[in-house]
Tab-separated table of C-alpha atoms in Angstrom:
chain	number	residue	atom	x	y	z
L	239	MET	CA	-60.757	-128.594	-22.416
L	240	LEU	CA	-60.185	-132.069	-23.810
L	241	ALA	CA	-60.740	-133.146	-27.395
L	242	GLY	CA	-64.361	-134.219	-27.690
L	243	ASP	CA	-65.563	-131.744	-25.050
L	244	GLU	CA	-67.068	-129.344	-27.607
L	245	GLY	CA	-70.774	-128.782	-27.148
L	246	LEU	CA	-70.994	-130.809	-23.931
L	247	THR	CA	-72.586	-129.653	-20.698
L	248	GLU	CA	-70.254	-129.175	-17.698
L	249	ALA	CA	-71.463	-132.439	-16.215
L	250	ALA	CA	-70.763	-134.341	-19.397
L	251	LYS	CA	-67.292	-132.757	-19.647
L	252	ASP	CA	-66.509	-134.068	-16.183
L	253	LEU	CA	-67.262	-137.578	-17.366
L	254	ASN	CA	-65.062	-137.090	-20.381
L	255	HIS	CA	-61.996	-136.326	-18.287
L	256	ASP	CA	-59.616	-139.057	-17.263
L	257	ASP	CA	-60.307	-141.224	-14.366
L	258	SER	CA	-56.773	-142.424	-13.838
L	259	TRP	CA	-55.190	-144.529	-11.119
L	260	THR	CA	-51.672	-144.561	-9.773
L	261	VAL	CA	-49.504	-147.422	-8.610
L	262	ALA	CA	-46.010	-146.872	-7.211
L	263	GLY	CA	-45.917	-143.381	-8.705
L	264	ARG	CA	-46.943	-144.478	-12.202
L	265	THR	CA	-50.290	-143.222	-13.481
L	266	PHE	CA	-52.469	-145.181	-15.883
L	267	LYS	CA	-55.751	-144.429	-17.612
L	268	SER	CA	-56.772	-147.985	-18.367
L	269	ARG	CA	-57.929	-150.027	-15.403
L	270	LEU	CA	-57.643	-153.274	-17.278
L	271	ILE	CA	-54.452	-155.341	-17.277
L	272	ILE	CA	-54.164	-158.403	-19.479
L	273	GLY	CA	-51.813	-161.347	-19.571
L	274	THR	CA	-49.835	-162.478	-22.575
L	275	GLY	CA	-50.276	-166.229	-22.202
L	276	LYS	CA	-52.493	-168.839	-23.923
L	277	TYR	CA	-53.068	-166.809	-27.090
L	278	ARG	CA	-52.887	-168.539	-30.474
L	279	ASP	CA	-49.809	-166.461	-31.213
L	280	TYR	CA	-48.213	-163.147	-30.293
L	281	ALA	CA	-49.977	-161.379	-33.164
L	282	GLN	CA	-53.374	-162.283	-31.718
L	283	ASN	CA	-52.113	-161.237	-28.310
L	284	ALA	CA	-51.095	-157.837	-29.666
L	285	ALA	CA	-54.475	-157.370	-31.336
L	286	ALA	CA	-56.224	-158.238	-28.056
L	287	ALA	CA	-54.110	-155.724	-26.125
L	288	GLU	CA	-55.038	-153.099	-28.673
L	289	ALA	CA	-58.759	-153.936	-28.531
L	290	ALA	CA	-58.687	-154.001	-24.722
L	291	GLY	CA	-57.080	-150.569	-24.662
L	292	VAL	CA	-54.630	-151.694	-21.978
L	293	GLU	CA	-51.441	-149.965	-20.899
L	294	ILE	CA	-50.024	-152.792	-18.792
L	295	VAL	CA	-49.460	-156.427	-19.768
L	296	THR	CA	-48.132	-159.188	-17.569
L	297	VAL	CA	-45.208	-161.220	-18.856
L	298	ALA	CA	-43.354	-164.314	-17.703
L	299	VAL	CA	-39.622	-164.897	-17.338
L	300	ARG	CA	-38.429	-168.058	-19.070
L	301	ARG	CA	-35.304	-169.566	-20.584
L	302	VAL	CA	-34.222	-168.148	-23.943
L	303	ASN	CA	-34.873	-170.694	-26.692
L	304	LEU	CA	-31.277	-171.238	-27.787
L	305	SER	CA	-31.953	-174.199	-30.060
L	306	ASP	CA	-34.322	-172.232	-32.300
L	307	PRO	CA	-33.449	-168.527	-32.411
L	308	SER	CA	-36.041	-167.982	-35.165
L	309	GLN	CA	-38.873	-168.410	-32.623
L	310	PRO	CA	-41.049	-165.274	-32.453
L	311	ARG	CA	-40.326	-162.941	-29.572
L	312	LEU	CA	-42.975	-161.205	-27.498
L	313	THR	CA	-41.168	-157.875	-27.729
L	314	ASP	CA	-41.497	-157.904	-31.523
L	315	TYR	CA	-45.296	-157.924	-31.231
L	316	VAL	CA	-46.175	-156.286	-27.920
L	317	ASP	CA	-43.929	-153.255	-27.900
L	318	PRO	CA	-42.380	-152.663	-24.459
L	319	LYS	CA	-42.168	-148.949	-25.296
L	320	ARG	CA	-45.931	-148.784	-25.712
L	321	TYR	CA	-46.982	-151.194	-22.970
L	322	THR	CA	-45.667	-151.397	-19.426
L	323	TYR	CA	-44.379	-154.935	-18.984
L	324	LEU	CA	-45.343	-156.266	-15.587
L	325	PRO	CA	-43.116	-159.284	-14.882
L	326	ASN	CA	-45.001	-161.990	-13.038
L	327	THR	CA	-43.844	-165.022	-11.088
L	328	ALA	CA	-46.507	-167.420	-12.368
L	329	GLY	CA	-45.274	-170.955	-11.915
L	330	CYS	CA	-43.335	-170.215	-8.729
L	331	PHE	CA	-44.249	-172.332	-5.718
L	332	THR	CA	-41.738	-170.979	-3.194
L	333	ALA	CA	-40.700	-167.511	-2.106
L	334	GLU	CA	-37.150	-168.346	-3.150
L	335	ASP	CA	-38.184	-169.197	-6.736
L	336	ALA	CA	-40.256	-166.031	-6.967
L	337	LEU	CA	-37.385	-163.871	-5.700
L	338	ARG	CA	-34.990	-165.447	-8.170
L	339	THR	CA	-37.433	-164.848	-11.023
L	340	LEU	CA	-38.081	-161.201	-10.173
L	341	ARG	CA	-34.400	-160.384	-9.674
L	342	LEU	CA	-33.802	-161.754	-13.177
L	343	ALA	CA	-36.799	-159.800	-14.449
L	344	ARG	CA	-35.353	-156.576	-13.078
L	345	GLU	CA	-32.067	-157.313	-14.816
L	346	ALA	CA	-33.828	-158.221	-18.097
L	347	GLY	CA	-36.141	-155.234	-18.138
L	348	GLY	CA	-34.384	-152.661	-16.043
L	349	TRP	CA	-37.436	-151.650	-14.006
L	350	SER	CA	-38.662	-152.466	-10.532
L	351	LEU	CA	-42.481	-152.666	-10.865
L	352	VAL	CA	-43.302	-156.369	-10.621
L	353	LYS	CA	-46.131	-158.727	-9.800
L	354	LEU	CA	-45.519	-161.374	-7.195
L	355	GLU	CA	-47.418	-164.610	-7.039
L	356	VAL	CA	-46.383	-167.636	-5.045
L	357	LEU	CA	-48.646	-170.583	-5.621
L	358	SER	CA	-49.458	-173.520	-3.384
L	359	ASP	CA	-50.364	-176.430	-5.635
L	360	GLN	CA	-50.991	-177.237	-9.289
L	361	LYS	CA	-54.622	-178.196	-8.825
L	362	THR	CA	-55.899	-174.919	-7.375
L	363	LEU	CA	-53.005	-172.532	-8.095
L	364	TYR	CA	-54.181	-170.929	-4.872
L	365	PRO	CA	-51.761	-168.362	-3.405
L	366	ASP	CA	-49.500	-169.584	-0.596
L	367	MET	CA	-49.828	-166.553	1.635
L	368	ILE	CA	-47.032	-167.418	4.066
L	369	GLU	CA	-44.503	-167.627	1.228
L	370	THR	CA	-46.088	-164.622	-0.493
L	371	LEU	CA	-45.768	-162.420	2.580
L	372	GLU	CA	-42.145	-163.458	3.148
L	373	ALA	CA	-41.250	-162.765	-0.491
L	374	THR	CA	-43.006	-159.384	-0.362
L	375	LYS	CA	-40.885	-158.292	2.607
L	376	VAL	CA	-37.635	-159.260	0.871
L	377	LEU	CA	-38.603	-157.615	-2.422
L	378	VAL	CA	-39.621	-154.367	-0.748
L	379	LYS	CA	-36.299	-154.320	1.103
L	380	GLU	CA	-34.514	-154.797	-2.241
L	381	GLY	CA	-36.285	-151.774	-3.722
L	382	PHE	CA	-38.936	-153.487	-5.838
L	383	ASP	CA	-42.428	-152.054	-6.283
L	384	VAL	CA	-44.456	-155.175	-5.642
L	385	MET	CA	-48.029	-155.778	-6.760
L	386	VAL	CA	-49.110	-158.879	-4.908
L	387	TYR	CA	-51.466	-161.657	-5.981
L	388	CYS	CA	-53.223	-162.908	-2.880
L	389	THR	CA	-56.203	-164.666	-1.373
L	390	ASP	CA	-59.346	-162.629	-0.761
L	391	ASP	CA	-58.562	-162.592	2.962
L	392	PRO	CA	-58.813	-159.023	4.315
L	393	VAL	CA	-56.332	-159.812	7.101
L	394	PHE	CA	-53.617	-160.986	4.750
L	395	ALA	CA	-54.357	-158.062	2.453
L	396	ARG	CA	-53.616	-155.724	5.352
L	397	ARG	CA	-50.468	-157.650	6.240
L	398	LEU	CA	-49.237	-157.303	2.665
L	399	GLU	CA	-49.927	-153.605	2.671
L	400	ASP	CA	-48.097	-153.227	5.994
L	401	ALA	CA	-45.172	-155.126	4.441
L	402	GLY	CA	-44.995	-152.488	1.691
L	403	ALA	CA	-46.940	-153.991	-1.212
L	404	CYS	CA	-47.781	-151.242	-3.729
L	405	ALA	CA	-50.985	-152.984	-4.852
L	406	ILE	CA	-53.170	-155.758	-3.487
L	407	MET	CA	-54.464	-158.241	-6.035
L	408	PRO	CA	-56.959	-160.682	-4.563
L	409	LEU	CA	-58.293	-163.516	-6.685
L	410	GLY	CA	-61.923	-163.489	-7.762
L	411	ALA	CA	-61.729	-167.270	-8.267
L	412	PRO	CA	-58.886	-169.702	-9.059
L	413	ILE	CA	-56.565	-168.777	-11.937
L	414	GLY	CA	-57.984	-169.772	-15.296
L	415	SER	CA	-61.285	-170.991	-13.790
L	416	GLY	CA	-63.578	-168.302	-15.182
L	417	LEU	CA	-65.875	-168.698	-12.165
L	418	GLY	CA	-66.286	-164.987	-11.540
L	419	ILE	CA	-66.109	-163.084	-8.262
L	420	GLN	CA	-66.805	-165.792	-5.680
L	421	ASN	CA	-66.603	-163.640	-2.575
L	422	PRO	CA	-67.718	-160.080	-3.298
L	423	VAL	CA	-68.063	-159.379	0.428
L	424	ASN	CA	-64.359	-160.007	1.029
L	425	ILE	CA	-63.286	-158.057	-2.032
L	426	ARG	CA	-65.310	-155.124	-0.766
L	427	LEU	CA	-63.802	-155.413	2.729
L	428	ILE	CA	-60.310	-155.360	1.200
L	429	VAL	CA	-61.160	-152.339	-0.958
L	430	GLU	CA	-62.545	-150.387	1.982
L	431	ALA	CA	-59.505	-151.023	4.158
L	432	ALA	CA	-56.739	-150.603	1.575
L	433	ARG	CA	-54.704	-147.445	1.091
L	434	VAL	CA	-53.046	-148.855	-2.028
L	435	PRO	CA	-54.764	-149.892	-5.278
L	436	VAL	CA	-56.791	-153.117	-5.197
L	437	LEU	CA	-57.139	-155.100	-8.408
L	438	VAL	CA	-59.031	-158.337	-8.859
L	439	ASP	CA	-56.578	-160.769	-10.379
L	440	ALA	CA	-57.812	-164.092	-11.707
L	441	GLY	CA	-61.192	-165.746	-11.936
L	442	VAL	CA	-63.038	-163.349	-14.222
L	443	GLY	CA	-64.727	-165.304	-17.011
L	444	THR	CA	-66.823	-162.803	-18.892
L	445	ALA	CA	-67.529	-159.096	-19.149
L	446	SER	CA	-70.237	-158.854	-16.480
L	447	GLU	CA	-67.807	-160.297	-13.925
L	448	ALA	CA	-65.213	-157.647	-14.723
L	449	ALA	CA	-67.949	-155.055	-14.228
L	450	ILE	CA	-68.789	-156.575	-10.841
L	451	ALA	CA	-65.164	-156.252	-9.733
L	452	MET	CA	-65.215	-152.592	-10.674
L	453	GLU	CA	-68.616	-151.987	-9.088
L	454	LEU	CA	-67.151	-153.291	-5.837
L	455	GLY	CA	-64.767	-150.351	-5.983
L	456	CYS	CA	-61.640	-152.094	-7.209
L	457	ASP	CA	-59.055	-149.921	-8.927
L	458	GLY	CA	-58.643	-152.407	-11.737
L	459	VAL	CA	-58.901	-155.949	-13.023
L	460	LEU	CA	-56.260	-158.312	-14.329
L	461	MET	CA	-57.193	-161.196	-16.591
L	462	ASN	CA	-55.728	-163.540	-19.149
L	463	THR	CA	-57.729	-166.684	-19.846
L	464	ALA	CA	-61.112	-164.930	-20.125
L	465	ILE	CA	-59.826	-163.164	-23.215
L	466	ALA	CA	-57.337	-165.689	-24.586
L	467	GLU	CA	-59.756	-168.614	-24.422
L	468	ALA	CA	-62.832	-166.799	-25.716
L	469	LYS	CA	-63.958	-168.017	-29.135
L	470	ASP	CA	-63.172	-164.544	-30.429
L	471	PRO	CA	-60.438	-163.145	-28.177
L	472	ILE	CA	-60.306	-159.756	-29.884
L	473	ARG	CA	-64.007	-159.146	-29.414
L	474	MET	CA	-63.836	-160.337	-25.811
L	475	ALA	CA	-60.906	-157.962	-25.241
L	476	ARG	CA	-63.106	-155.104	-26.388
L	477	ALA	CA	-65.989	-156.368	-24.244
L	478	MET	CA	-63.697	-156.317	-21.214
L	479	LYS	CA	-62.620	-152.771	-21.964
L	480	HIS	CA	-66.261	-151.673	-21.990
L	481	ALA	CA	-67.111	-153.749	-18.909
L	482	VAL	CA	-64.319	-152.193	-16.857
L	483	LEU	CA	-65.357	-148.704	-17.942
L	484	ALA	CA	-69.030	-149.437	-17.261
L	485	GLY	CA	-68.318	-151.008	-13.888
L	486	ARG	CA	-66.122	-148.105	-12.860
L	487	ASP	CA	-68.740	-145.551	-13.920
L	488	ALA	CA	-71.464	-147.462	-12.093
L	489	TYR	CA	-69.317	-147.520	-8.954
L	490	LEU	CA	-68.647	-143.773	-9.147
L	491	ALA	CA	-72.276	-143.040	-9.974
L	492	GLY	CA	-73.514	-144.977	-6.927
L	493	ARG	CA	-76.174	-147.581	-7.467
L	494	MET	CA	-79.785	-147.119	-6.436
L	495	GLY	CA	-81.072	-148.762	-3.311
L	496	ARG	CA	-82.592	-152.236	-3.498
L	497	LYS	CA	-86.311	-152.403	-2.766
L	498	ARG	CA	-88.561	-155.311	-2.020
L	499	TYR	CA	-91.409	-154.107	-4.238
L	500	ALA	CA	-91.949	-152.227	-7.473
L	501	ASP	CA	-91.736	-148.452	-7.742
L	502	PRO	CA	-93.258	-147.113	-10.978
L	503	SER	CA	-91.094	-144.953	-13.199
L	504	SER	CA	-94.035	-143.037	-14.727
L	505	PRO	CA	-96.141	-140.605	-12.684
L	506	LEU	CA	-99.363	-142.023	-11.287
L	507	ALA	CA	-101.070	-138.610	-11.563
L	508	GLY	CA	-102.872	-137.929	-14.835
L	509	LEU	CA	-103.525	-141.569	-15.669
L	510	ILE	CA	-106.357	-141.880	-18.207
K	74	MET	CA	-14.406	-177.456	-21.350
K	75	ILE	CA	-18.005	-178.061	-20.463
K	76	ILE	CA	-20.581	-175.613	-19.126
K	77	TYR	CA	-24.280	-176.094	-18.505
K	78	LEU	CA	-26.445	-173.625	-20.359
K	79	ASN	CA	-30.187	-173.588	-19.633
K	80	GLY	CA	-29.763	-177.097	-18.307
K	81	GLU	CA	-27.965	-178.450	-21.370
K	82	GLU	CA	-24.312	-179.430	-21.709
K	83	HIS	CA	-22.357	-177.032	-23.849
K	84	GLN	CA	-18.744	-177.281	-25.088
K	85	ILE	CA	-16.713	-174.049	-25.112
K	86	GLU	CA	-13.053	-173.005	-25.407
K	87	ALA	CA	-11.199	-172.222	-22.210
K	88	GLY	CA	-10.999	-168.465	-21.667
K	89	THR	CA	-14.347	-167.705	-23.347
K	90	SER	CA	-15.998	-164.566	-21.985
K	91	LEU	CA	-19.709	-164.314	-21.379
K	92	THR	CA	-19.961	-161.660	-24.103
K	93	THR	CA	-18.407	-164.053	-26.634
K	94	LEU	CA	-20.723	-166.878	-25.626
K	95	VAL	CA	-23.799	-164.660	-25.845
K	96	SER	CA	-22.911	-163.195	-29.222
K	97	GLY	CA	-22.560	-166.681	-30.710
K	98	LEU	CA	-25.969	-167.785	-29.463
K	99	VAL	CA	-28.327	-164.822	-29.203
K	100	ALA	CA	-28.972	-162.534	-32.159
K	101	ASP	CA	-30.278	-159.688	-30.021
K	102	PRO	CA	-29.155	-159.745	-26.398
K	103	ARG	CA	-31.422	-156.870	-25.381
K	104	GLY	CA	-33.846	-158.065	-22.758
K	105	VAL	CA	-31.741	-161.094	-21.865
K	106	ALA	CA	-30.757	-161.617	-18.232
K	107	ILE	CA	-28.048	-164.062	-17.218
K	108	GLU	CA	-27.436	-166.016	-14.079
K	109	ARG	CA	-24.093	-167.728	-13.501
K	110	ASN	CA	-24.091	-170.295	-10.714
K	111	ARG	CA	-27.255	-168.696	-9.326
K	112	ILE	CA	-25.794	-165.183	-9.262
K	113	ILE	CA	-26.991	-162.554	-11.734
K	114	VAL	CA	-24.264	-161.209	-13.997
K	115	MET	CA	-25.188	-157.688	-15.049
K	116	LYS	CA	-24.729	-156.781	-18.710
K	117	SER	CA	-21.917	-154.418	-17.816
K	118	GLN	CA	-20.015	-157.402	-16.366
K	119	TRP	CA	-20.383	-159.778	-19.327
K	120	ASP	CA	-17.091	-158.664	-20.936
K	121	GLN	CA	-14.936	-159.343	-17.941
K	122	THR	CA	-16.687	-162.573	-16.971
K	123	ILE	CA	-14.491	-165.464	-18.102
K	124	LEU	CA	-16.351	-168.740	-17.925
K	125	ALA	CA	-15.055	-171.673	-15.920
K	126	ASP	CA	-15.443	-175.415	-16.393
K	127	GLY	CA	-18.734	-176.638	-14.954
K	128	ASP	CA	-20.383	-173.213	-14.827
K	129	GLN	CA	-24.172	-173.342	-14.649
K	130	LEU	CA	-25.664	-170.578	-16.779
K	131	GLU	CA	-29.250	-169.482	-17.223
K	132	PHE	CA	-30.223	-167.183	-20.093
K	133	VAL	CA	-33.748	-165.835	-19.598
K	134	GLN	CA	-36.031	-163.278	-21.209
K	135	PHE	CA	-39.641	-162.118	-21.123
K	136	VAL	CA	-42.163	-164.369	-22.822
K	137	GLY	CA	-45.943	-164.426	-22.966
K	138	GLY	CA	-47.534	-165.333	-19.658
K	139	GLY	CA	-50.446	-164.650	-17.360
């Protein structure tokens, strides 16, 4: 029995138990992953991670600031012992750059779970799937566990999975756009076909959109800007936590059928 | 002699090891990864890596990002 189970019916206890997901042999309870960019400072970032209840945060690999060693360091605020750091290749436009970045990330962190993204151009930041697929193959061969940012193309998603990706991460909309899930049909097709976790990565702008991703059956959602650029990032972080939980529960519960006309909720018999 | 560190020219004594260079520049080298002429030098190799004139070094670490 879990803490908080006292006095609950069996059905309610079931709901209280974890609904975890596993990627590359690592199990997580939270289905929300947040980035660590664009926040006012690392302290705000840490507070958002706390409010969002996340266990994984994405991080970037960049040059050490040697001219000003007093600059705050991410690790002093977002504790790598508490949070799983997921190194990301944001800003890489070729497979070669992404490989170089992730090899350095593995040396810096000492772990092999990484997120690959290879972008095509600055204006759309749309994934370059040819480069992404090539980089995935090399990384898998080198022993990395690769979560892959990709287009919402079900064919490429399958190709990535065949290449050994440990998670498929289609965009909901362009990075930082906040446009929401633009192609729910494709996301659903990817979810139905995948044998590895599927997480919507990028495009979510507000809580309802995170819930939609989860209602489509995704295993999780990754976001950065939606929280970091909210007027109150901490509150939005909490909203996203609730949205992901609500969306997941709604997916598991199974929504009602859509009808063309009304169907009264109160009995018609006994009307006065 | 001159090396290039994170893209900037840097003057060092001949015979300087990577460990010596790091300790003079980085207070806490945990979480720092180093590339020398595009090849990663693992932490266990820093001691025995003696820098050469014209070496291109990259010191990187995790920072906030999406």
